[in-house]
CSV table of C-alpha atoms and ligand atoms in Angstrom, one decimal:
chain,number,residue,atom,x,y,z
A,1314,MET,CA,-23.0,-31.2,-71.9
A,1315,ASN,CA,-20.5,-34.0,-72.7
A,1316,VAL,CA,-17.4,-33.8,-70.3
A,1317,LEU,CA,-14.0,-36.0,-70.6
A,1318,ILE,CA,-11.8,-36.1,-67.5
A,1319,ILE,CA,-8.2,-36.8,-68.2
A,1320,GLY,CA,-6.5,-38.8,-65.2
A,1321,SER,CA,-6.9,-41.7,-63.1
A,1322,GLY,CA,-6.3,-40.8,-59.5
A,1323,GLY,CA,-8.4,-40.1,-56.4
A,1324,ARG,CA,-8.5,-36.2,-57.5
A,1325,GLU,CA,-10.2,-37.5,-60.8
A,1326,HIS,CA,-12.6,-39.6,-59.2
A,1327,ALA,CA,-13.5,-36.9,-56.9
A,1328,LEU,CA,-13.9,-34.7,-59.9
A,1329,ALA,CA,-16.0,-37.4,-61.7
A,1330,TRP,CA,-18.2,-38.1,-58.8
A,1331,ARG,CA,-19.2,-34.0,-58.5
A,1332,ILE,CA,-19.4,-33.5,-62.5
A,1333,SER,CA,-21.6,-36.7,-62.8
A,1334,GLN,CA,-23.9,-35.1,-60.1
A,1335,SER,CA,-24.5,-32.1,-62.3
A,1336,PRO,CA,-27.7,-31.5,-63.9
A,1337,PHE,CA,-25.4,-29.9,-66.9
A,1338,CYS,CA,-23.6,-33.0,-67.4
A,1339,GLU,CA,-25.1,-35.3,-69.9
A,1340,LYS,CA,-22.3,-38.1,-70.9
A,1341,LEU,CA,-19.1,-38.4,-68.8
A,1342,PHE,CA,-16.0,-40.0,-70.1
A,1343,ALA,CA,-12.7,-40.3,-68.3
A,1344,ALA,CA,-9.5,-41.4,-69.5
A,1345,PRO,CA,-7.8,-43.7,-68.3
A,1346,GLY,CA,-9.9,-43.5,-65.3
A,1347,ASN,CA,-9.8,-46.5,-62.5
A,1348,ALA,CA,-12.0,-49.0,-60.9
A,1349,GLY,CA,-14.0,-46.1,-58.9
A,1350,ILE,CA,-14.1,-43.8,-61.3
A,1351,ALA,CA,-15.8,-46.6,-63.8
A,1352,GLU,CA,-18.8,-46.3,-61.3
A,1353,VAL,CA,-19.5,-42.7,-62.3
A,1354,ALA,CA,-18.0,-42.2,-66.1
A,1355,ASN,CA,-17.4,-44.2,-69.2
A,1356,LEU,CA,-13.7,-44.8,-69.0
A,1357,VAL,CA,-11.5,-44.7,-72.4
A,1358,GLN,CA,-8.1,-45.8,-73.5
A,1359,LEU,CA,-6.8,-42.7,-74.5
A,1360,ASP,CA,-3.2,-41.7,-74.4
A,1361,ALA,CA,-3.1,-38.4,-72.8
A,1362,SER,CA,0.1,-37.4,-74.4
A,1363,ASN,CA,-1.3,-38.2,-77.9
A,1364,HIS,CA,-2.9,-34.7,-78.3
A,1365,ALA,CA,-4.4,-35.7,-81.7
A,1366,ALA,CA,-6.0,-38.5,-80.1
A,1367,VAL,CA,-7.6,-36.4,-77.6
A,1368,ILE,CA,-8.9,-33.8,-80.2
A,1369,GLY,CA,-10.6,-36.5,-82.0
A,1370,PHE,CA,-12.1,-38.1,-79.5
A,1371,CYS,CA,-13.5,-35.1,-78.3
A,1372,ARG,CA,-15.0,-34.4,-81.7
A,1373,GLU,CA,-16.0,-37.7,-82.0
A,1374,ASN,CA,-18.2,-37.6,-78.8
A,1375,ASP,CA,-19.2,-34.1,-78.9
A,1376,ILE,CA,-17.0,-33.2,-75.8
A,1377,GLY,CA,-18.2,-29.7,-74.3
A,1378,LEU,CA,-15.6,-29.7,-71.5
A,1379,VAL,CA,-12.0,-31.4,-71.1
A,1380,VAL,CA,-11.1,-31.3,-67.4
A,1381,ILE,CA,-7.5,-31.9,-67.1
A,1382,GLY,CA,-6.3,-33.2,-63.9
A,1383,PRO,CA,-2.7,-34.0,-63.5
A,1384,GLU,CA,0.2,-31.6,-64.2
A,1385,ALA,CA,2.1,-33.6,-66.6
A,1386,PRO,CA,-0.5,-33.1,-69.6
A,1387,LEU,CA,-0.6,-29.3,-68.7
A,1388,VAL,CA,3.0,-29.0,-68.7
A,1389,ALA,CA,2.9,-31.1,-71.9
A,1390,GLY,CA,0.7,-28.2,-73.5
A,1391,LEU,CA,-2.6,-30.3,-74.0
A,1392,SER,CA,-4.6,-27.1,-73.4
A,1393,ASP,CA,-3.0,-25.3,-76.0
A,1394,ASP,CA,-3.7,-27.9,-78.6
A,1395,LEU,CA,-7.3,-28.3,-77.4
A,1396,ALA,CA,-7.6,-24.4,-77.7
A,1397,ALA,CA,-5.8,-24.6,-80.9
A,1398,ALA,CA,-8.9,-27.1,-82.1
A,1399,GLY,CA,-11.7,-24.9,-80.5
A,1400,ILE,CA,-12.1,-27.5,-77.5
A,1401,LYS,CA,-13.1,-26.1,-74.4
A,1402,HIS,CA,-10.9,-27.0,-71.6
A,1403,PHE,CA,-10.3,-26.6,-67.8
A,1404,GLY,CA,-6.4,-26.3,-67.2
A,1405,PRO,CA,-3.8,-23.6,-67.9
A,1406,SER,CA,-1.6,-23.4,-71.1
A,1407,LYS,CA,1.9,-24.7,-71.3
A,1408,ALA,CA,3.3,-21.3,-70.8
A,1409,ALA,CA,1.2,-20.8,-67.6
A,1410,ALA,CA,1.8,-24.0,-66.4
A,1411,GLN,CA,5.4,-23.3,-65.9
A,1412,LEU,CA,4.1,-21.7,-62.4
A,1413,GLU,CA,4.5,-25.5,-61.7
A,1414,GLY,CA,6.9,-26.6,-64.2
A,1415,SER,CA,10.0,-24.6,-63.3
A,1416,LYS,CA,10.5,-23.5,-59.5
A,1417,GLY,CA,13.0,-20.8,-60.9
A,1418,PHE,CA,10.5,-19.7,-63.2
A,1419,THR,CA,7.9,-19.0,-60.1
A,1420,LYS,CA,10.6,-17.5,-58.0
A,1421,ASP,CA,11.8,-15.0,-60.5
A,1422,PHE,CA,8.2,-14.2,-60.9
A,1423,CYS,CA,7.5,-13.6,-57.2
A,1424,ARG,CA,10.5,-11.1,-57.3
A,1425,GLU,CA,8.9,-9.3,-60.2
A,1426,PHE,CA,5.5,-8.9,-58.8
A,1427,ALA,CA,6.4,-8.4,-55.2
A,1428,ILE,CA,4.9,-11.8,-54.4
A,1429,PRO,CA,6.0,-12.8,-50.7
A,1430,THR,CA,8.1,-15.9,-50.8
A,1431,GLY,CA,11.9,-17.0,-49.5
A,1432,ALA,CA,14.9,-15.6,-50.4
A,1433,TYR,CA,16.6,-18.0,-53.4
A,1434,GLY,CA,19.3,-18.6,-55.8
A,1435,ARG,CA,19.2,-20.5,-59.2
A,1436,PHE,CA,21.9,-22.4,-60.7
A,1437,ASN,CA,23.2,-24.1,-63.5
A,1438,ASP,CA,26.3,-25.7,-61.9
A,1439,ALA,CA,27.4,-27.1,-58.8
A,1440,SER,CA,30.3,-24.8,-57.9
A,1441,ALA,CA,28.3,-21.7,-58.4
A,1442,ALA,CA,25.4,-23.2,-56.3
A,1443,LYS,CA,27.9,-24.2,-53.4
A,1444,ALA,CA,29.7,-20.9,-53.4
A,1445,TYR,CA,26.1,-19.5,-52.8
A,1446,LEU,CA,25.6,-22.2,-49.9
A,1447,ALA,CA,28.6,-21.2,-48.1
A,1448,GLY,CA,27.1,-17.7,-46.8
A,1449,GLN,CA,23.3,-18.9,-46.2
A,1450,PRO,CA,21.9,-19.9,-42.8
A,1451,LEU,CA,20.7,-23.3,-41.9
A,1452,PRO,CA,18.5,-25.2,-42.6
A,1453,ILE,CA,18.3,-24.5,-46.2
A,1454,VAL,CA,16.2,-26.0,-48.8
A,1455,ILE,CA,17.6,-27.2,-52.1
A,1456,LYS,CA,14.8,-28.1,-55.2
A,1457,ALA,CA,15.4,-29.5,-58.2
A,1458,ASP,CA,13.9,-26.8,-61.0
A,1459,GLY,CA,11.6,-29.1,-62.6
A,1460,LEU,CA,8.7,-31.8,-62.0
A,1461,ALA,CA,9.6,-34.2,-59.6
A,1462,ALA,CA,6.6,-35.8,-58.1
A,1463,GLY,CA,7.0,-33.9,-55.1
A,1464,LYS,CA,10.5,-35.8,-54.4
A,1465,GLY,CA,12.9,-33.3,-55.9
A,1466,VAL,CA,13.1,-31.1,-52.5
A,1467,VAL,CA,15.9,-31.7,-49.5
A,1468,ILE,CA,15.9,-29.6,-46.6
A,1469,ALA,CA,19.3,-29.8,-45.3
A,1470,ALA,CA,20.4,-29.3,-41.7
A,1471,THR,CA,24.1,-28.9,-42.5
A,1472,GLU,CA,26.2,-27.8,-45.3
A,1473,THR,CA,27.4,-31.0,-46.1
A,1474,GLU,CA,24.0,-32.3,-46.5
A,1475,ALA,CA,23.2,-29.4,-48.5
A,1476,GLU,CA,26.2,-29.8,-51.1
A,1477,ALA,CA,25.2,-33.7,-51.4
A,1478,ALA,CA,21.9,-32.5,-52.4
A,1479,VAL,CA,23.1,-30.2,-55.0
A,1480,ASP,CA,25.6,-33.0,-56.3
A,1481,ALA,CA,22.8,-35.4,-56.3
A,1482,CYS,CA,20.7,-33.0,-58.6
A,1483,PHE,CA,23.1,-32.3,-61.1
A,1484,GLU,CA,24.2,-36.2,-61.2
A,1485,GLY,CA,20.7,-36.9,-62.4
A,1486,ALA,CA,19.0,-38.1,-59.1
A,1487,PHE,CA,15.6,-36.4,-60.7
A,1488,GLY,CA,16.5,-36.7,-64.1
A,1489,ASP,CA,15.9,-33.9,-66.5
A,1490,ALA,CA,13.9,-31.8,-63.4
A,1491,GLY,CA,17.7,-31.4,-61.8
A,1492,HIS,CA,19.4,-29.5,-64.7
A,1493,GLU,CA,18.8,-26.8,-62.8
A,1494,VAL,CA,19.0,-26.1,-59.0
A,1495,VAL,CA,17.0,-23.6,-56.8
A,1496,ILE,CA,18.5,-22.9,-53.4
A,1497,GLU,CA,15.8,-21.3,-51.0
A,1498,ALA,CA,15.6,-19.9,-47.4
A,1499,TYR,CA,14.0,-21.8,-45.2
A,1500,LEU,CA,10.5,-20.8,-44.0
A,1501,GLU,CA,9.3,-21.4,-40.6
A,1502,GLY,CA,5.3,-21.9,-39.7
A,1503,GLU,CA,2.7,-24.0,-40.3
A,1504,GLU,CA,1.5,-25.0,-44.0
A,1505,ALA,CA,-1.6,-24.9,-45.9
A,1506,SER,CA,-2.5,-25.4,-49.4
A,1507,PHE,CA,-4.8,-22.7,-50.7
A,1508,PHE,CA,-7.0,-23.0,-54.3
A,1509,ALA,CA,-8.4,-20.4,-56.5
A,1510,LEU,CA,-10.5,-21.0,-59.7
A,1511,CYS,CA,-8.6,-18.1,-62.0
A,1512,ASP,CA,-10.2,-17.3,-65.7
A,1513,GLY,CA,-7.3,-15.1,-66.6
A,1514,ALA,CA,-9.1,-11.9,-65.3
A,1515,HIS,CA,-10.9,-12.9,-62.1
A,1516,ALA,CA,-10.3,-15.2,-59.3
A,1517,ILE,CA,-12.2,-16.9,-56.6
A,1518,ALA,CA,-11.2,-18.8,-53.4
A,1519,PHE,CA,-11.8,-22.4,-53.8
A,1520,GLY,CA,-11.0,-23.0,-50.0
A,1521,ALA,CA,-7.8,-24.5,-48.3
A,1522,ALA,CA,-6.8,-27.7,-46.8
A,1523,GLN,CA,-3.9,-29.2,-45.0
A,1524,ASP,CA,-2.2,-32.1,-46.3
A,1525,HIS,CA,0.2,-34.7,-44.7
A,1526,LYS,CA,3.4,-35.3,-46.8
A,1527,ARG,CA,5.2,-37.7,-44.9
A,1528,VAL,CA,4.8,-41.5,-45.4
A,1529,GLY,CA,4.6,-42.0,-41.4
A,1530,ASP,CA,2.7,-41.4,-38.3
A,1531,GLY,CA,4.1,-38.0,-36.7
A,1532,ASP,CA,5.3,-36.5,-39.9
A,1533,THR,CA,8.1,-38.9,-40.0
A,1534,GLY,CA,9.8,-40.8,-43.1
A,1535,PRO,CA,9.9,-40.0,-46.7
A,1536,ASN,CA,7.8,-37.6,-48.8
A,1537,THR,CA,5.0,-38.9,-50.7
A,1538,GLY,CA,2.4,-37.0,-52.9
A,1539,GLY,CA,-0.1,-36.6,-49.5
A,1540,MET,CA,-1.2,-39.7,-47.0
A,1541,GLY,CA,-4.4,-37.8,-46.0
A,1542,ALA,CA,-5.9,-34.3,-45.8
A,1543,TYR,CA,-8.6,-32.4,-44.2
A,1544,THR,CA,-10.5,-29.2,-45.0
A,1545,PRO,CA,-11.1,-26.3,-43.5
A,1546,ALA,CA,-7.6,-25.7,-42.6
A,1547,PRO,CA,-7.9,-23.9,-39.2
A,1548,VAL,CA,-4.8,-21.7,-39.9
A,1549,MET,CA,-6.5,-20.4,-42.8
A,1550,THR,CA,-8.8,-17.9,-41.1
A,1551,ASP,CA,-10.9,-15.8,-43.1
A,1552,ALA,CA,-8.7,-12.7,-42.3
A,1553,MET,CA,-5.6,-15.0,-43.8
A,1554,MET,CA,-7.7,-16.2,-46.7
A,1555,GLN,CA,-8.3,-12.5,-47.5
A,1556,ARG,CA,-4.7,-11.7,-47.2
A,1557,THR,CA,-3.4,-15.0,-49.6
A,1558,MET,CA,-6.2,-13.5,-52.2
A,1559,ASP,CA,-4.7,-9.9,-52.0
A,1560,GLU,CA,-1.0,-10.6,-51.5
A,1561,ILE,CA,-0.5,-13.9,-53.7
A,1562,ILE,CA,-3.4,-14.7,-55.7
A,1563,HIS,CA,-4.4,-11.4,-57.3
A,1564,PRO,CA,-0.9,-10.2,-58.1
A,1565,THR,CA,-0.2,-13.2,-59.8
A,1566,LEU,CA,-3.2,-13.2,-62.1
A,1567,ALA,CA,-2.2,-9.6,-63.0
A,1568,GLY,CA,1.3,-10.6,-63.4
A,1569,MET,CA,0.4,-13.5,-65.6
A,1570,THR,CA,-1.6,-11.3,-67.7
A,1571,MET,CA,0.9,-8.6,-68.0
A,1572,ARG,CA,3.8,-11.1,-69.4
A,1573,GLY,CA,1.3,-12.2,-72.0
A,1574,ILE,CA,0.4,-15.6,-70.5
A,1575,PRO,CA,-3.0,-15.4,-68.6
A,1576,PHE,CA,-3.7,-18.2,-66.0
A,1577,LYS,CA,-6.8,-20.2,-66.3
A,1578,GLY,CA,-7.8,-23.1,-64.2
A,1579,VAL,CA,-7.0,-23.7,-60.7
A,1580,LEU,CA,-4.0,-22.2,-58.8
A,1581,PHE,CA,-3.1,-24.3,-55.9
A,1582,ALA,CA,-0.6,-22.1,-53.6
A,1583,GLY,CA,1.4,-24.3,-51.2
A,1584,LEU,CA,1.6,-21.6,-48.6
A,1585,MET,CA,3.7,-21.3,-45.3
A,1586,ILE,CA,2.0,-19.3,-42.6
A,1587,THR,CA,4.7,-17.5,-40.8
A,1588,ASP,CA,4.8,-14.6,-38.1
A,1589,THR,CA,4.5,-12.0,-40.9
A,1590,GLY,CA,1.8,-13.9,-43.1
A,1591,PRO,CA,1.4,-16.3,-46.1
A,1592,GLN,CA,4.4,-17.0,-48.1
A,1593,LEU,CA,4.4,-18.7,-51.1
A,1594,ILE,CA,6.3,-22.2,-51.1
A,1595,GLU,CA,5.2,-23.4,-54.6
A,1596,TYR,CA,2.5,-23.2,-57.0
A,1597,ASN,CA,0.8,-26.1,-58.5
A,1598,VAL,CA,-1.4,-25.4,-61.7
A,1599,ARG,CA,-4.2,-28.0,-60.8
A,1600,PHE,CA,-6.0,-29.6,-58.0
A,1601,GLY,CA,-4.0,-31.2,-55.1
A,1602,ASP,CA,-4.3,-34.7,-54.6
A,1603,PRO,CA,-5.8,-35.6,-51.8
A,1604,GLU,CA,-6.9,-32.1,-51.1
A,1605,CYS,CA,-9.2,-32.2,-54.1
A,1606,GLN,CA,-11.3,-34.9,-52.7
A,1607,VAL,CA,-12.0,-33.2,-49.5
A,1608,LEU,CA,-12.7,-29.7,-51.2
A,1609,LEU,CA,-15.3,-31.3,-53.5
A,1610,MET,CA,-16.9,-32.9,-50.6
A,1611,ARG,CA,-17.6,-29.7,-48.9
A,1612,LEU,CA,-18.4,-27.9,-51.9
A,1613,LYS,CA,-22.4,-27.3,-51.8
A,1614,SER,CA,-22.6,-25.6,-55.2
A,1615,ASP,CA,-22.5,-27.5,-58.5
A,1616,LEU,CA,-19.0,-27.9,-59.3
A,1617,LEU,CA,-19.5,-28.0,-63.4
A,1618,PRO,CA,-20.8,-24.4,-63.8
A,1619,ALA,CA,-17.5,-23.1,-62.4
A,1620,LEU,CA,-15.4,-25.0,-64.1
A,1621,ILE,CA,-17.0,-23.7,-67.3
A,1622,ALA,CA,-16.9,-20.5,-66.1
A,1623,THR,CA,-13.2,-20.9,-65.5
A,1624,ALA,CA,-12.9,-21.7,-69.1
A,1625,GLU,CA,-15.2,-19.0,-70.4
A,1626,GLY,CA,-13.7,-16.3,-68.5
A,1627,THR,CA,-17.0,-15.6,-66.4
A,1628,LEU,CA,-16.1,-16.7,-63.0
A,1629,ASP,CA,-17.5,-12.8,-61.9
A,1630,LYS,CA,-21.0,-14.3,-62.4
A,1631,ILE,CA,-20.2,-17.4,-60.0
A,1632,THR,CA,-20.8,-17.7,-56.2
A,1633,LEU,CA,-19.5,-20.8,-54.4
A,1634,ASP,CA,-21.5,-22.3,-51.3
A,1635,TRP,CA,-19.7,-24.8,-48.8
A,1636,TYR,CA,-21.3,-26.8,-46.2
A,1637,ASP,CA,-20.4,-25.9,-42.7
A,1638,ASP,CA,-19.0,-29.6,-42.2
A,1639,ALA,CA,-15.3,-30.5,-41.8
A,1640,VAL,CA,-13.8,-33.1,-44.4
A,1641,LEU,CA,-10.8,-35.4,-43.7
A,1642,THR,CA,-9.6,-38.0,-46.0
A,1643,VAL,CA,-7.1,-40.9,-45.4
A,1644,VAL,CA,-5.0,-42.3,-47.9
A,1645,MET,CA,-4.7,-46.1,-48.2
A,1646,ALA,CA,-1.5,-47.2,-49.9
A,1647,ALA,CA,0.2,-50.3,-51.0
A,1648,LYS,CA,2.9,-51.7,-48.9
A,1649,GLY,CA,6.2,-50.2,-50.4
A,1650,TYR,CA,4.8,-46.8,-51.3
A,1651,PRO,CA,6.4,-44.3,-51.8
A,1652,GLY,CA,9.3,-46.6,-52.9
A,1653,THR,CA,8.2,-49.6,-55.2
A,1654,PRO,CA,4.6,-50.4,-54.0
A,1655,GLU,CA,3.4,-54.1,-54.3
A,1656,LYS,CA,0.7,-54.3,-57.1
A,1657,GLY,CA,-2.3,-56.8,-57.7
A,1658,SER,CA,-3.4,-57.7,-54.4
A,1659,GLU,CA,-7.5,-57.9,-54.0
A,1660,ILE,CA,-9.6,-55.1,-51.7
A,1661,ARG,CA,-12.6,-56.6,-50.4
A,1662,GLY,CA,-15.6,-55.1,-48.0
A,1663,LEU,CA,-15.8,-51.8,-50.2
A,1664,GLN,CA,-19.6,-51.7,-50.1
A,1665,LYS,CA,-20.4,-51.5,-46.3
A,1666,PRO,CA,-18.3,-48.6,-45.4
A,1667,ALA,CA,-19.1,-46.7,-48.8
A,1668,SER,CA,-22.9,-46.7,-47.7
A,1669,ASN,CA,-22.3,-45.0,-44.6
A,1670,PRO,CA,-24.0,-41.7,-44.3
A,1671,GLY,CA,-21.1,-38.8,-45.0
A,1672,VAL,CA,-18.4,-41.3,-46.2
A,1673,GLU,CA,-17.3,-41.4,-49.9
A,1674,ILE,CA,-14.3,-43.9,-50.9
A,1675,PHE,CA,-12.5,-42.5,-53.8
A,1676,HIS,CA,-10.6,-44.7,-55.7
A,1677,ALA,CA,-6.7,-43.4,-56.8
A,1678,GLY,CA,-4.7,-46.5,-58.0
A,1679,THR,CA,-7.3,-49.6,-58.5
A,1680,LYS,CA,-8.2,-51.6,-61.4
A,1681,ARG,CA,-11.0,-54.5,-61.9
A,1682,ASN,CA,-9.1,-57.9,-62.8
A,1683,GLU,CA,-10.2,-60.4,-65.0
A,1684,THR,CA,-12.9,-61.8,-62.7
A,1685,GLY,CA,-14.3,-58.3,-61.8
A,1686,HIS,CA,-12.4,-58.0,-58.5
A,1687,VAL,CA,-10.9,-54.4,-57.5
A,1688,ILE,CA,-7.2,-54.8,-57.1
A,1689,ALA,CA,-4.4,-52.5,-56.3
A,1690,ASN,CA,-2.6,-51.0,-59.3
A,1691,GLY,CA,-0.5,-48.0,-57.7
A,1692,GLY,CA,1.0,-46.4,-54.7
A,1693,ARG,CA,-1.9,-44.5,-53.3
A,1694,VAL,CA,-4.5,-46.8,-53.7
A,1695,LEU,CA,-8.0,-45.6,-52.1
A,1696,ASN,CA,-9.0,-42.2,-50.1
A,1697,VAL,CA,-11.4,-43.1,-47.6
A,1698,THR,CA,-13.1,-39.7,-47.0
A,1699,ALA,CA,-15.7,-38.6,-44.3
A,1700,ARG,CA,-17.5,-35.5,-43.2
A,1701,GLY,CA,-18.2,-34.2,-39.7
A,1702,ALA,CA,-19.4,-31.6,-37.6
A,1703,ASN,CA,-15.6,-31.0,-36.6
A,1704,VAL,CA,-12.4,-32.5,-37.7
A,1705,ALA,CA,-12.5,-35.0,-34.8
A,1706,GLU,CA,-15.7,-36.5,-35.8
A,1707,ALA,CA,-14.6,-36.8,-39.6
A,1708,GLN,CA,-11.8,-38.5,-38.5
A,1709,ALA,CA,-13.6,-40.8,-36.6
A,1710,ARG,CA,-16.0,-41.7,-39.2
A,1711,ALA,CA,-13.0,-42.1,-41.7
A,1712,TYR,CA,-11.0,-44.5,-39.6
A,1713,ALA,CA,-13.9,-46.5,-39.0
A,1714,ALA,CA,-14.7,-46.8,-42.8
A,1715,VAL,CA,-10.7,-47.7,-42.9
A,1716,ASP,CA,-11.0,-50.6,-40.5
A,1717,ALA,CA,-14.2,-52.2,-42.3
A,1718,ILE,CA,-11.9,-52.3,-45.6
A,1719,GLU,CA,-10.3,-55.9,-46.2
A,1720,TRP,CA,-6.8,-55.3,-47.5
A,1721,PRO,CA,-3.9,-56.7,-45.3
A,1722,GLU,CA,-1.7,-55.6,-48.2
A,1723,GLY,CA,-2.5,-51.8,-47.6
A,1724,PHE,CA,-1.3,-49.4,-45.1
A,1725,CYS,CA,-2.5,-46.0,-44.0
A,1726,ARG,CA,-1.2,-43.1,-41.5
A,1727,ARG,CA,-3.4,-43.4,-38.0
A,1728,ASP,CA,-3.2,-39.6,-37.4
A,1729,ILE,CA,-4.3,-37.8,-40.3
A,1730,GLY,CA,-5.7,-34.4,-38.9
A,1731,TRP,CA,-3.8,-34.5,-35.6
A,1732,ARG,CA,-3.1,-31.2,-35.6
A,1733,ALA,CA,-6.6,-29.8,-36.1
A,1734,VAL,CA,-8.0,-32.6,-33.6
A,1735,THR,CA,-5.3,-31.3,-30.9
A,1736,ARG,CA,-6.4,-27.5,-31.5
A,1737,GLU,CA,-10.3,-28.5,-31.1
A,1738,ASN,CA,-9.5,-30.3,-28.0
A,1739,GLU,CA,-7.9,-27.4,-26.5
A,1740,ASN,CA,-10.9,-24.9,-27.5
A,1741,PRO,CA,-13.7,-27.0,-27.6
B,1049,AMP,P1,7.6,-28.6,-52.5
B,1049,AMP,O1,7.7,-29.7,-53.5
B,1049,AMP,O2,8.0,-27.3,-52.9
B,1049,AMP,O3,6.2,-28.6,-52.1
B,1049,AMP,O4,8.4,-29.0,-51.1
B,1049,AMP,C1,8.1,-30.2,-50.4
B,1049,AMP,C2,7.9,-30.1,-49.0
B,1049,AMP,O5,9.2,-29.4,-48.6
B,1049,AMP,C3,6.8,-28.7,-48.6
B,1049,AMP,O6,5.5,-29.1,-48.6
B,1049,AMP,C4,7.2,-28.4,-47.4
B,1049,AMP,O7,7.1,-29.1,-46.2
B,1049,AMP,C5,8.7,-28.4,-47.5
B,1049,AMP,N1,9.5,-27.1,-48.2
B,1049,AMP,C6,9.7,-26.8,-49.4
B,1049,AMP,N2,10.2,-25.4,-49.3
B,1049,AMP,C7,10.4,-24.9,-48.2
B,1049,AMP,C8,10.6,-23.9,-47.6
B,1049,AMP,N3,11.6,-22.8,-48.4
B,1049,AMP,N4,11.2,-23.7,-46.1
B,1049,AMP,C9,10.3,-24.6,-45.7
B,1049,AMP,N5,10.0,-26.0,-46.2
B,1049,AMP,C10,9.9,-26.1,-47.3
B,1050,LIG,N1,-1.2,-33.2,-52.2
B,1050,LIG,C1,-0.1,-32.4,-52.8
B,1050,LIG,C2,-0.2,-32.3,-54.2
B,1050,LIG,O1,-1.0,-32.7,-54.8
B,1050,LIG,O2,0.7,-32.0,-54.9
């Protein structure tokens, strides 16, 4: 079948890399893609917000499956329009995408279906929010309700800081996303990203990873989309994975069906593993970036049949096999990220490290200039990914590849995977 991938990040490069290897994939297209995706797919200049144009392209090119990578087109209802046009797609409907698009929606949903998450309040004005704050323990978490690219969250250590965060939200610091504010209890524990494919009726676990959200070594500095990740996540033991399926994923699937908005796609649960078990911090309705890159490198099974089964409602017929290896990815970003990254610098020396066994370099914000050179074209630019017998070995290989890339205008964290490597050193 012919497949169209929507998106242009490292996540979409990893999806394209795996889908292009499938014997079921005939022609692969990506819109808009990037310089790395161009190695395995045909790039098309389609505007994903123009649903009619996407549908037209699918009809002209006999597309059998559209794989929607990022959240924005999902929240904008691309799936619904594809469904109405009879085009098979991977990704939830607009109504189901509220699990990511509205934090307030998800908190109310968790309360209704007894899904473990922190205590919270939802507010439409600053004075009610501040009145609620007065009685709450510190630290406390203030969130803009809508999509804010990971930036709409403040963990406030004092009431003054919390009040300032509330004011900033209502004064438009996160644009439209901040028209409503969610105030949430601070959860203590270790974070993990958990993934499950869901077809509306069935769910299968798709593994767990740990991400590094802060820009600086030692988990310092501002939040980013993610500076690196690894899988498996040691905190997600088989027992914790099973609890997450039983206590969070399955009740969510059942609740969404009960509300008449079945969830089909990948459910990404941002978890806090607390003393009492997994608690939901947030849902995303798409693969994590860069978590997807490490999950797909660890997946032994063909990805495409699993995506098709998700779209068709036949996930009960699918089993997934995984390599025993650990996989780790280091994000190389353009200087200035997560503020204003410098664009246009040339990246050299990609060929040699990419040919090392067990190394894949996924492109995020890259493009080719008029002379055919790869240049930086975004904040997060490359995902240097490696497998190893354990996280320490994957980490050493990934950084060896990073060091071979010639890009002085880029930077990365030097400690991706530190938590898992410390554990491995303590329990060899
Ligand atoms: P979110 O955008 O909801 O994933 O939040 C961004 C980051 O803020 C998370 O990855 C956590 O590190 C942190 N965070 C969010 N909510 C909480 C919470 N209730 N308790 C502790 N940390 C949180
Ligand atoms: N890496 C976190 C995310 O994709 O939201």
